XYZ file of C-alpha atoms in Angstrom:
761
model
C 0.000 0.000 0.000
C 1.897 2.984 -1.247
C -0.342 5.475 0.437
C -3.321 5.708 2.681
C -6.587 5.103 0.892
C -8.394 7.614 3.017
C -9.671 10.750 1.387
C -9.125 12.776 4.542
C -6.082 14.985 4.040
C -4.975 14.401 7.613
C -4.316 10.763 6.840
C -3.510 10.718 3.150
C 0.126 11.090 4.054
C 1.840 8.344 2.102
C 1.637 5.697 4.821
C 3.570 2.621 3.819
C 3.407 -0.712 5.618
C 6.993 -1.898 6.002
C 6.709 -4.645 8.612
C 4.902 -7.954 8.761
C 3.553 -7.326 12.257
C 1.657 -4.223 11.109
C 0.341 -6.022 8.019
C -0.744 -9.089 9.975
C -2.597 -6.899 12.455
C -4.539 -5.197 9.683
C -5.491 -8.271 7.637
C -8.350 -9.513 9.896
C -9.800 -5.985 9.993
C -9.580 -5.686 6.219
C -11.247 -9.087 5.867
C -14.203 -8.070 8.049
C -14.654 -4.747 6.279
C -14.400 -6.420 2.873
C -17.121 -8.826 4.000
C -19.371 -5.911 4.914
C -18.769 -4.124 1.625
C -19.258 -7.304 -0.414
C -22.683 -7.683 1.152
C -23.436 -4.305 -0.365
C -23.557 -5.955 -3.799
C -26.573 -8.014 -2.646
C -29.288 -5.519 -1.594
C -31.883 -8.103 -0.507
C -30.986 -10.110 2.543
C -32.595 -12.596 4.887
C -33.031 -11.894 8.578
C -30.230 -14.367 9.341
C -27.876 -12.480 7.049
C -28.902 -9.168 8.611
C -28.157 -10.543 12.064
C -24.712 -11.717 10.936
C -23.965 -8.309 9.392
C -25.066 -6.606 12.598
C -22.759 -8.818 14.673
C -19.805 -8.111 12.405
C -20.423 -4.369 12.512
C -20.752 -4.318 16.289
C -17.643 -6.487 16.680
C -15.644 -4.089 14.520
C -16.781 -1.192 16.694
C -15.938 -2.970 19.968
C -12.551 -4.117 18.704
C -11.703 -0.625 17.499
C -12.585 0.734 20.944
C -10.150 -1.649 22.617
C -7.517 -0.970 19.989
C -7.854 2.786 20.469
C -7.507 2.431 24.230
C -4.102 0.831 23.754
C -3.104 3.527 21.245
C -4.073 6.261 23.690
C -2.021 4.590 26.428
C 1.009 4.636 24.127
C 0.403 8.289 23.335
C 0.440 9.122 27.046
C 3.863 7.511 27.478
C 5.345 9.112 24.341
C 4.624 12.815 24.334
C 6.281 13.440 20.970
C 3.562 11.305 19.336
C 0.668 12.434 21.518
C -1.014 14.791 19.057
C -0.684 12.570 15.985
C -1.689 9.433 17.876
C -4.616 11.203 19.513
C -5.970 12.393 16.159
C -5.571 8.948 14.604
C -7.327 7.299 17.557
C -10.160 9.842 17.359
C -10.688 9.125 13.653
C -10.553 5.355 14.229
C -13.171 5.544 16.989
C -15.406 7.750 14.839
C -15.154 5.391 11.875
C -15.873 2.355 14.063
C -19.001 4.032 15.453
C -20.107 4.920 11.917
C -19.779 1.284 10.790
C -21.756 0.118 13.838
C -24.573 2.535 12.973
C -24.619 1.574 9.290
C -24.907 -2.121 10.188
C -27.597 -1.600 12.813
C -30.528 -3.815 11.780
C -32.943 -1.599 13.655
C -32.301 1.243 11.228
C -33.149 -0.867 8.152
C -36.440 -0.140 6.420
C -38.782 -2.989 5.394
C -39.067 -3.648 1.679
C -42.571 -3.446 0.291
C -41.921 -6.107 -2.348
C -41.182 -9.329 -0.521
C -41.174 -8.590 3.184
C -37.368 -8.602 3.384
C -35.344 -5.650 4.573
C -32.511 -3.755 2.935
C -29.426 -2.404 4.649
C -26.577 -0.077 3.681
C -28.896 2.476 2.132
C -25.958 4.873 2.548
C -23.410 3.094 0.328
C -21.069 6.065 0.107
C -21.054 6.403 3.882
C -20.039 2.760 4.370
C -17.140 2.976 1.927
C -15.917 6.265 3.423
C -16.142 4.862 6.956
C -14.261 1.729 5.921
C -11.490 3.679 4.237
C -11.210 6.114 7.135
C -11.032 3.249 9.621
C -8.277 1.464 7.705
C -6.350 4.689 7.269
C -6.570 5.728 10.905
C -5.776 2.247 12.281
C -2.806 2.035 9.923
C -1.666 5.449 11.160
C -1.851 4.258 14.780
C 0.187 1.171 13.935
C 2.787 3.111 11.981
C 3.124 5.619 14.825
C 3.552 2.740 17.283
C 6.204 1.336 14.959
C 8.127 4.593 15.325
C 8.603 3.739 18.984
C 10.369 0.518 18.001
C 12.614 2.511 15.665
C 13.285 4.973 18.481
C 14.329 2.072 20.746
C 16.817 0.844 18.138
C 18.262 4.342 17.678
C 18.564 4.828 21.447
C 20.294 1.455 21.782
C 22.679 2.324 18.930
C 23.545 5.648 20.563
C 24.407 3.898 23.826
C 26.651 1.469 21.941
C 28.407 4.341 20.128
C 29.106 6.210 23.374
C 30.583 3.097 24.971
C 32.528 2.372 21.777
C 34.134 5.820 22.009
C 35.097 5.128 25.625
C 36.588 1.763 24.661
C 38.683 3.358 21.940
C 40.236 5.823 24.407
C 40.973 3.541 27.393
C 44.570 3.316 28.531
C 44.515 0.564 31.197
C 43.404 -3.065 31.245
C 41.247 -2.548 34.316
C 39.313 0.281 32.676
C 39.000 -1.692 29.458
C 37.563 -4.780 31.197
C 34.986 -2.671 33.019
C 33.816 -0.755 29.925
C 33.895 -3.816 27.662
C 31.541 -5.604 30.053
C 29.088 -2.725 29.684
C 29.625 -2.722 25.920
C 28.818 -6.447 25.740
C 25.497 -5.981 27.537
C 24.555 -3.100 25.253
C 25.451 -5.096 22.159
C 23.238 -7.980 23.334
C 20.303 -5.579 23.694
C 21.023 -4.065 20.273
C 21.291 -7.536 18.715
C 17.860 -8.535 20.077
C 16.172 -5.341 18.860
C 17.712 -5.478 15.398
C 17.113 -9.222 15.076
C 13.413 -8.740 15.752
C 13.333 -5.885 13.285
C 15.115 -7.908 10.618
C 12.588 -10.736 10.916
C 9.711 -8.241 10.777
C 10.808 -6.390 7.634
C 8.769 -7.042 4.491
C 11.357 -5.739 2.032
C 13.730 -8.614 1.277
C 16.522 -6.266 0.186
C 16.403 -4.387 3.485
C 16.295 -7.679 5.327
C 19.435 -8.847 3.507
C 21.241 -5.558 4.214
C 20.263 -5.789 7.873
C 21.541 -9.370 8.055
C 24.856 -8.293 6.523
C 25.287 -5.412 8.978
C 24.421 -7.594 11.970
C 26.890 -10.259 10.794
C 29.641 -7.616 10.736
C 28.784 -6.508 14.278
C 28.720 -10.072 15.541
C 32.133 -10.954 14.112
C 33.725 -7.600 14.928
C 32.809 -7.790 18.614
C 35.373 -10.542 19.258
C 37.918 -8.851 16.962
C 37.458 -5.628 18.899
C 38.222 -7.422 22.155
C 41.507 -8.993 21.045
C 42.630 -6.045 18.880
C 42.102 -3.642 21.798
C 43.925 -5.921 24.246
C 46.841 -6.228 21.814
C 47.034 -2.457 21.474
C 46.981 -2.009 25.243
C 49.769 -4.569 25.666
C 51.860 -3.097 22.822
C 50.916 0.614 22.728
C 53.854 1.624 20.510
C 53.186 -1.006 17.820
C 51.956 0.637 14.600
C 50.564 -2.571 13.078
C 48.551 -3.224 16.253
C 47.071 0.287 16.075
C 46.174 -0.137 12.388
C 44.532 -3.447 13.193
C 42.469 -1.947 16.020
C 41.440 1.183 14.082
C 40.130 -0.930 11.207
C 37.869 -2.896 13.569
C 36.424 0.218 15.223
C 35.817 1.830 11.835
C 34.001 -1.235 10.498
C 31.807 -1.466 13.582
C 30.760 2.174 13.275
C 29.926 1.690 9.593
C 27.788 -1.362 10.412
C 25.971 0.487 13.208
C 25.262 3.340 10.825
C 23.969 0.962 8.162
C 21.469 -0.540 10.614
C 20.115 2.920 11.420
C 19.913 3.795 7.720
C 17.773 0.711 7.164
C 15.345 1.257 10.032
C 14.996 5.011 9.450
C 15.286 4.806 5.641
C 17.916 7.529 5.668
C 20.312 7.752 2.748
C 23.981 8.229 3.416
C 26.717 8.784 0.873
C 27.369 5.057 0.858
C 23.721 4.279 0.182
C 23.704 6.615 -2.793
C 26.326 4.421 -4.461
C 24.130 2.404 -6.774
C 25.155 -1.228 -7.092
C 26.365 -2.146 -10.580
C 23.765 -3.765 -12.802
C 24.068 -7.537 -12.751
C 24.064 -9.697 -15.857
C 21.078 -11.540 -14.403
C 19.027 -8.326 -14.371
C 20.359 -7.353 -17.775
C 19.105 -10.624 -19.271
C 15.762 -10.273 -17.534
C 15.226 -6.726 -18.849
C 16.408 -7.646 -22.348
C 14.051 -10.640 -22.571
C 11.159 -8.535 -21.321
C 11.777 -5.933 -24.035
C 12.001 -8.609 -26.711
C 8.912 -10.528 -25.606
C 6.802 -7.366 -25.334
C 7.063 -7.162 -29.122
C 4.566 -10.029 -29.338
C 1.775 -7.730 -28.205
C 3.045 -4.374 -29.426
C 5.429 -3.999 -32.349
C 6.021 -0.391 -31.361
C 6.718 -0.900 -27.636
C 10.426 -0.348 -28.283
C 12.844 0.529 -31.052
C 15.517 -1.601 -32.754
C 18.153 0.827 -31.503
C 17.104 0.481 -27.854
C 16.981 -3.319 -28.014
C 20.424 -3.351 -29.645
C 21.783 -1.022 -26.963
C 20.391 -3.287 -24.239
C 22.158 -6.295 -25.706
C 25.467 -4.446 -26.083
C 25.290 -3.255 -22.454
C 24.653 -6.846 -21.436
C 27.612 -8.117 -23.473
C 29.829 -5.408 -21.968
C 29.107 -6.706 -18.468
C 30.416 -10.130 -19.446
C 33.885 -8.526 -19.581
C 34.097 -9.172 -15.834
C 34.336 -12.829 -16.879
C 36.336 -12.602 -20.123
C 38.901 -10.064 -18.833
C 39.659 -12.089 -15.709
C 43.127 -13.626 -15.547
C 41.586 -16.637 -13.795
C 39.153 -17.481 -16.628
C 40.441 -20.330 -18.778
C 40.886 -19.928 -22.537
C 38.077 -22.433 -23.233
C 35.655 -20.628 -20.922
C 36.534 -17.255 -22.442
C 35.960 -18.532 -25.987
C 32.635 -20.121 -25.013
C 31.373 -16.846 -23.525
C 32.516 -14.790 -26.513
C 30.908 -17.278 -28.905
C 27.559 -17.116 -27.090
C 27.684 -13.303 -27.072
C 28.205 -13.347 -30.830
C 25.322 -15.798 -31.294
C 23.053 -13.519 -29.263
C 24.027 -10.605 -31.525
C 23.231 -12.642 -34.651
C 19.835 -13.782 -33.348
C 19.064 -10.209 -32.298
C 19.886 -8.969 -35.798
C 17.528 -11.550 -37.324
C 14.829 -10.332 -34.947
C 15.398 -6.718 -36.000
C 15.078 -7.655 -39.678
C 11.811 -9.557 -39.077
C 10.582 -6.734 -36.858
C 11.200 -4.021 -39.473
C 9.540 -6.169 -42.142
C 6.447 -6.656 -39.945
C 6.211 -2.909 -39.358
C 6.514 -2.223 -43.087
C 3.362 -4.262 -43.801
C 1.556 -2.633 -40.805
C 1.164 -5.935 -38.938
C -0.852 -5.638 -35.712
C 1.058 -8.392 -33.892
C 4.206 -10.448 -34.239
C 4.508 -12.410 -37.469
C 5.585 -16.053 -37.585
C 9.127 -15.020 -38.562
C 9.219 -12.617 -35.619
C 7.959 -15.323 -33.279
C 10.769 -17.645 -34.329
C 13.344 -14.838 -33.979
C 12.024 -13.924 -30.512
C 12.310 -17.531 -29.358
C 15.838 -17.898 -30.752
C 16.991 -14.610 -29.200
C 15.631 -15.545 -25.783
C 17.179 -18.990 -26.065
C 20.604 -17.568 -26.934
C 20.692 -15.229 -23.906
C 19.498 -18.110 -21.725
C 22.418 -20.180 -23.014
C 24.749 -17.277 -22.210
C 23.323 -17.113 -18.697
C 23.898 -20.828 -18.178
C 27.512 -20.584 -19.330
C 28.232 -17.620 -17.056
C 26.612 -19.426 -14.144
C 28.747 -22.494 -14.813
C 31.938 -20.418 -14.940
C 31.187 -18.477 -11.742
C 30.105 -21.519 -9.755
C 33.023 -23.706 -10.875
C 35.469 -20.896 -10.021
C 33.962 -20.516 -6.556
C 33.925 -24.266 -5.935
C 37.566 -24.613 -6.931
C 38.630 -21.719 -4.706
C 36.748 -23.104 -1.724
C 38.528 -26.451 -2.156
C 41.944 -24.780 -2.331
C 41.331 -22.422 0.571
C 39.820 -25.198 2.663
C 43.353 -26.317 3.454
C 44.176 -22.859 4.946
C 47.865 -23.127 3.948
C 48.649 -19.361 3.871
C 46.967 -18.831 7.256
C 48.938 -21.661 8.846
C 52.160 -20.339 7.352
C 51.438 -16.803 8.615
C 50.752 -18.081 12.132
C 53.985 -20.087 12.157
C 56.088 -17.249 10.710
C 54.626 -14.768 13.182
C 55.243 -17.055 16.146
C 58.879 -17.392 14.986
C 59.280 -13.626 14.644
C 60.199 -14.047 10.964
C 59.159 -10.757 9.321
C 60.460 -11.794 5.884
C 58.364 -14.969 5.879
C 55.338 -12.979 7.088
C 55.800 -10.589 4.150
C 56.076 -13.497 1.706
C 52.972 -15.309 2.943
C 51.138 -11.980 3.143
C 51.588 -11.622 -0.616
C 50.163 -15.122 -1.079
C 47.146 -14.282 1.091
C 46.635 -11.003 -0.767
C 46.525 -12.886 -4.071
C 43.966 -15.320 -2.651
C 41.973 -12.381 -1.331
C 41.868 -10.815 -4.810
C 40.710 -14.128 -6.287
C 37.911 -14.384 -3.727
C 36.864 -10.754 -4.196
C 36.684 -11.234 -7.970
C 34.777 -14.497 -7.591
C 32.210 -12.812 -5.338
C 31.778 -10.232 -8.088
C 31.119 -12.972 -10.652
C 28.637 -14.678 -8.313
C 26.901 -11.322 -7.932
C 26.230 -11.314 -11.683
C 24.501 -14.730 -11.630
C 23.012 -14.844 -8.111
C 19.415 -14.575 -9.328
C 17.777 -12.548 -6.530
C 18.409 -9.131 -5.024
C 18.946 -10.493 -1.473
C 21.607 -12.856 -2.805
C 23.209 -9.986 -4.730
C 23.467 -8.054 -1.452
C 24.982 -11.115 0.239
C 27.577 -11.372 -2.552
C 28.521 -7.725 -2.067
C 28.836 -8.313 1.684
C 31.116 -11.324 1.094
C 33.269 -9.306 -1.312
C 33.641 -6.467 1.206
C 34.402 -8.885 4.044
C 37.264 -10.600 2.208
C 38.557 -7.207 1.089
C 38.690 -5.925 4.697
C 39.729 -9.023 6.669
C 42.682 -9.879 4.417
C 44.720 -6.771 5.385
C 43.622 -7.162 9.019
C 45.077 -10.676 9.135
C 48.329 -9.329 7.702
C 48.570 -6.510 10.273
C 47.824 -8.992 13.080
C 50.568 -11.323 11.751
C 53.025 -8.426 11.582
C 52.254 -7.558 15.210
C 52.883 -11.151 16.283
C 56.148 -11.239 14.320
C 57.297 -8.106 16.158
C 56.229 -9.614 19.509
C 56.497 -13.411 19.028
C 56.218 -14.190 22.735
C 52.968 -12.200 23.159
C 50.034 -14.483 23.935
C 47.580 -11.654 23.295
C 49.042 -10.962 19.832
C 48.840 -14.688 19.018
C 45.224 -14.836 20.200
C 44.420 -11.769 18.098
C 45.780 -13.383 14.929
C 43.780 -16.544 15.672
C 40.549 -14.508 15.924
C 41.080 -12.830 12.553
C 41.982 -16.133 10.905
C 38.795 -17.659 12.321
C 36.795 -14.764 10.854
C 38.333 -15.518 7.444
C 37.468 -19.208 7.751
C 33.946 -18.302 8.862
C 33.487 -16.146 5.771
C 34.639 -19.042 3.582
C 31.924 -21.183 5.191
C 29.390 -18.428 4.535
C 30.543 -18.331 0.920
C 29.929 -22.071 0.581
C 26.379 -21.571 1.851
C 25.928 -18.641 -0.525
C 27.070 -20.812 -3.417
C 24.518 -23.445 -2.476
C 21.748 -20.810 -2.338
C 22.691 -19.509 -5.797
C 22.614 -23.042 -7.208
C 19.230 -23.678 -5.578
C 17.749 -20.581 -7.202
C 19.278 -21.438 -10.576
C 17.917 -24.986 -10.491
C 14.484 -23.877 -9.294
C 14.638 -25.445 -5.841
C 14.077 -22.050 -4.271
C 12.230 -19.203 -5.884
C 11.837 -18.984 -9.638
C 14.494 -17.932 -12.104
C 13.802 -14.428 -13.392
C 11.352 -13.801 -10.598
C 8.825 -11.278 -11.807
C 9.347 -12.248 -15.446
C 5.850 -12.956 -16.691
C 6.974 -15.070 -19.623
C 9.920 -17.272 -18.640
C 11.254 -19.553 -21.382
C 13.471 -21.992 -19.573
C 12.579 -24.971 -21.720
C 11.681 -23.825 -25.207
C 10.117 -25.958 -27.944
C 11.998 -25.924 -31.195
C 10.624 -23.398 -33.681
C 8.879 -24.999 -36.639
C 5.900 -24.644 -38.869
C 3.595 -24.450 -35.835
C 5.506 -21.576 -34.255
C 2.494 -19.323 -34.481
C 0.835 -21.388 -31.796
C 3.629 -20.644 -29.292
C 2.246 -17.266 -28.260
C 1.637 -16.764 -24.576
C -1.851 -17.262 -23.208
C -3.905 -14.104 -23.235
C -6.197 -12.973 -20.461
C -9.833 -13.486 -21.500
C -13.251 -12.876 -20.010
C -16.107 -15.370 -19.868
C -18.889 -14.605 -22.334
C -22.581 -14.641 -21.388
C -23.097 -18.321 -22.289
C -20.098 -19.440 -20.242
C -21.188 -17.334 -17.277
C -24.622 -18.948 -17.400
C -23.149 -22.462 -17.340
C -20.915 -21.410 -14.423
C -23.757 -19.834 -12.435
C -24.848 -23.018 -10.618
C -21.290 -23.968 -9.680
C -20.591 -20.402 -8.578
C -23.717 -20.356 -6.416
C -22.557 -23.513 -4.633
C -19.235 -21.773 -3.977
C -21.023 -18.777 -2.510
C -23.135 -20.937 -0.174
C -20.080 -22.877 0.974
C -18.106 -19.692 1.679
C -21.059 -18.349 3.672
C -21.272 -21.594 5.667
C -17.537 -21.457 6.391
C -17.933 -17.888 7.685
C -20.800 -19.060 9.909
C -18.716 -21.885 11.395
C -15.768 -19.559 11.917
C -17.972 -17.192 13.929
C -18.591 -19.977 16.455
C -14.911 -20.141 17.470
C -14.021 -18.420 20.721
C -10.386 -17.962 19.688
C -10.729 -15.775 16.636
C -6.950 -15.319 16.464
C -6.410 -19.050 15.925
C -4.464 -19.914 12.753
C -7.188 -22.332 11.638
C -9.798 -19.566 11.923
C -7.695 -16.948 10.162
C -6.763 -19.245 7.285
C -10.316 -20.558 6.885
C -11.607 -16.978 6.721
C -9.030 -16.214 4.049
C -10.088 -19.265 2.004
C -13.759 -18.267 2.248
C -12.969 -14.713 1.167
C -11.019 -15.877 -1.895
C -13.733 -18.389 -2.795
C -16.312 -15.587 -2.645
C -14.179 -13.565 -5.078
C -14.240 -16.559 -7.428
C -18.042 -16.723 -7.103
C -18.277 -13.053 -8.083
C -16.117 -13.851 -11.126
C -18.725 -16.342 -12.359
C -21.233 -13.475 -12.325
C -18.891 -11.114 -14.181
C -18.476 -9.013 -11.029
C -15.865 -8.405 -8.357
C -12.116 -7.898 -8.470
C -11.247 -10.857 -10.711
C -11.765 -9.505 -14.207
C -10.093 -12.115 -16.436
C -9.337 -15.820 -16.447
C -5.688 -15.065 -15.594
C -6.913 -13.216 -12.485
C -8.969 -16.272 -11.549
C -6.067 -18.676 -12.059
C -3.779 -16.483 -9.953
C -6.438 -16.399 -7.222
C -6.638 -20.203 -7.401
C -2.855 -20.452 -6.891
C -2.988 -18.159 -3.856
C -5.968 -20.072 -2.470
C -4.126 -23.390 -2.837
C -1.103 -21.959 -0.990
C -3.337 -20.717 1.827
C -4.984 -24.155 1.930
C -1.593 -25.810 2.343
C -0.810 -23.369 5.157
C -4.079 -24.455 6.791
C -2.917 -28.070 6.463
C 0.278 -27.129 8.288
C -1.773 -25.513 11.072
C -3.984 -28.605 11.293
C -0.915 -30.821 11.573
C 0.375 -28.662 14.450
C -3.080 -28.664 16.059
C -3.290 -32.463 15.882
C -0.181 -32.923 18.033
C -2.256 -32.242 21.162
C -4.933 -34.809 20.263
C -5.314 -38.438 21.277
C -4.985 -41.178 18.669
C -8.618 -41.475 17.538
C -9.177 -37.725 17.309
C -5.816 -37.183 15.652
C -6.564 -39.855 13.073
C -9.875 -38.198 12.144
C -8.241 -34.783 11.679
C -5.288 -36.183 9.734
C -7.593 -38.113 7.379
C -9.469 -34.954 6.417
C -6.218 -33.004 6.252
C -4.790 -35.478 3.720
C -7.860 -34.933 1.533
C -7.280 -31.200 1.796
C -3.597 -31.519 0.848
C -4.474 -33.547 -2.247
C -7.137 -31.055 -3.374
C -4.840 -28.059 -2.836
C -2.027 -29.671 -4.785
C -4.401 -30.556 -7.633
C -5.716 -26.987 -7.714
C -2.203 -25.581 -7.673
C -0.990 -27.813 -10.480
C -4.074 -27.137 -12.572
C -3.823 -23.366 -12.113
C -0.169 -23.364 -13.178
C -0.693 -25.575 -16.252
C -0.813 -23.392 -19.391
C -3.647 -23.891 -21.860
C -4.432 -22.561 -25.328
C -7.811 -21.936 -26.887
C -11.231 -20.950 -25.626
C -12.484 -24.465 -24.861
C -9.380 -25.449 -22.883
C -9.489 -22.170 -20.944
C -13.150 -22.693 -20.048
C -12.408 -26.252 -18.881
C -9.569 -24.929 -16.707
C -11.927 -22.359 -15.157
C -14.481 -25.093 -14.464
C -11.833 -27.360 -12.918
C -10.441 -24.558 -10.724
C -13.867 -23.726 -9.314
C -14.747 -27.385 -8.733
C -11.473 -27.994 -6.889
C -12.110 -24.876 -4.801
C -15.588 -26.196 -3.974
C -14.018 -29.467 -2.832
C -11.518 -27.605 -0.627
C -14.276 -25.592 1.082
C -16.329 -28.761 1.609
C -13.458 -30.383 3.519
C -12.792 -27.181 5.504
C -16.474 -26.989 6.403
C -16.371 -30.529 7.813
C -13.202 -29.802 9.795
C -14.163 -26.493 11.413
C -16.889 -27.667 13.881
C -14.906 -30.786 14.828
C -11.703 -28.821 15.445
C -13.628 -26.147 17.342
C -15.022 -28.797 19.671
C -11.582 -30.293 20.215
C -10.001 -26.874 20.699
C -12.425 -25.983 23.492
C -11.664 -29.337 25.061
C -7.881 -28.949 24.992
C -7.580 -25.179 25.235
C -4.702 -24.184 27.461
C -5.031 -21.324 29.894
C -3.934 -18.082 28.343
C -4.962 -14.457 28.347
C -7.368 -13.547 25.575
C -6.354 -9.892 25.727
C -2.788 -8.832 26.523
C -1.975 -5.712 28.482
C -0.816 -2.551 26.703
C 2.719 -3.314 27.896
C 2.593 -6.828 26.412
C 1.210 -5.379 23.224
C 4.079 -2.964 22.884
C 6.701 -5.589 23.676
C 5.375 -8.085 21.147
C 4.885 -5.428 18.441
C 1.861 -7.374 17.163
C -0.785 -4.832 18.276
C -3.427 -7.502 18.704
C -6.912 -6.757 20.041
C -8.909 -10.000 20.016
C -12.679 -9.881 19.868
C -14.360 -13.168 20.665
C -17.568 -12.313 18.848
C -16.111 -11.612 15.414
C -12.333 -11.280 15.673
C -12.305 -8.069 13.673
C -8.924 -6.795 14.751
C -7.043 -9.909 15.707
C -3.393 -9.306 14.892
C -0.838 -12.044 15.016
C 2.881 -11.592 14.529
C 3.628 -14.359 12.073
C 6.058 -14.882 9.280
C 3.458 -13.872 6.712
C 3.729 -16.974 4.461
C 0.671 -17.740 2.423
C -1.155 -14.529 3.376
C -2.590 -12.207 0.730
C -0.895 -8.847 0.631
C -2.665 -5.903 2.198
C -2.156 -3.968 -1.004
C -4.603 -6.301 -2.767
C -7.260 -5.601 -0.150
C -6.796 -1.859 -0.474
C -7.095 -2.091 -4.264
C -10.264 -4.038 -3.724
C -11.793 -1.312 -1.604
C -10.993 1.320 -4.205
C -12.567 -0.780 -6.963
C -15.669 -1.454 -4.883
C -16.151 2.236 -4.269
C -15.964 2.999 -7.981
C -18.772 0.579 -8.883
């Protein structure tokens, strides 16, 4: 959600949800409000439905009241946020009251046609109240999140002050005393930043935070031994250089953490990372494949420039002294092939434009496929070169020969031998730095790119530190502290080699599809291409289509069954006392997505095309598998007979979810095949809801039986400490927040888009 959806200028302030805890707190509220607004599309309602709507509206109001009470308590303790928090709480309370009034059955007027009653006569008022409530609650949560950021900044400032004291100490006794304080402060800072790292939604920020925290963790022990060595040998220049480098690196890491949590931009942050070959290939393929739908989406000059920029980046491989002649020739040959295929594409492209073709011709289709295949082959070759280089280096450096030689030469006081082995270590360092750069080009995800940069910087810094520590030991060969200091830096080097081995495994996993998807975000990946032939025209990507009137009619009965099942699931969910339970939350999510699919069969709702429906089916299957995981956890507290009953139904659910997932991901061509896929997706979804509906009352009964004693509403202090801002409501669970890892949960941005679309109807 890039900005607040509220029309009120006080809250339309570009609020952005950056943490999972805030998002998870909002999702149940969004779900309840979406339920209320969806009912708006059905003006005639039974008394039972009216009663359910009334309960939901009242539950939202009560939950908001409790939520606001906690927000006001926070405002009292943090005067700098008092005015903003107070205004946000006021708006939230007002919006909650408005929703309660709009869902009050007593205010509904009887319909003269069939004896039923209609509600939500003020449609605009409901949408405005919903948007204002979401905006104000989000504002409260974001303001509360500022307190967490303030805690991290305060902790960092304490660490910096103590770090300054440590740098200036002149006696061992003073150092021991201050270092003890420093250790305690670092533990506190590590806990705060670790929680923040796990809570961040942005994977790039999470990777940067992990890198900074790794530096702090490793540097803490280096700081101890480097400082002790300097105190023991105050006139030793190499010892001072060694110590200064550690203090400087710690300050940089502390600053990076603060930049991440406050989103400040330092000079270092403004240094844009070099474009990777992976991203270059992704962008180039996207430009080429867009020509299928629009021959004028780009120009031949721009596509040619993209390819040349991509080829230029391969010079990091071909110019390396460590690249073999065979590898260099293979890369150059593939670059030339990509140029040739690109030229053929340009010729076919210009010819298609000359005859005013509306879409790609068969010759263009073949050229597009060949061009994409050639850059894929280039990517594979570069990956092979980078990975084989890294593997070979890790095998060589696993023996740690230069480190052992440096330790021995230092212990003997042999400065000449230290200088000789230092040159060997420097050469190995340069090899590792260059290899990290090559891995960066083929890593496949932005977090892994950041990890590659961190590894490169670590080798670049630790290498000289090992040399200065070895020089100090050579000057003072009988010094136990100097020997210990060298051991610590050598261990840091070995630790980074282990981290590099793990990084290499991650990169291979991404490349081979075991984690993530290659070219994540690329809508048309061609990893396994059919050979172009006379049927090439049939290789175009599936287009998003809408159901026509006849297809919608045939889907109506199936869609109606889906609607009734989703309503029954909602009814069973309402009977649970623990509305924050994972089973409840995930079942609600499944019912909500199934209702969206029902609206699709009527030509209404947020799902406009078959591609939208298939994507919704994929998300629903993932949420269903998450529910299976929750059921498996839930069953651990059950006795054999009860556990067997739950597990039997859960296995049915797993099979249905996997079938739905596979079916949704299977590409189809043609109107008939697309319609059959729609029919299959909805039938599988109906089967999933049927199993969920059978499980909910049984699990609810068992949950009441085995429920452990716990507080249903935490204190404001607990709420602040957990950062999950949860306010359970037994009746409807409108604002139940739960600090989870966020897997399998629809993004809040989708819900907000939904509200905007509903308002525009």
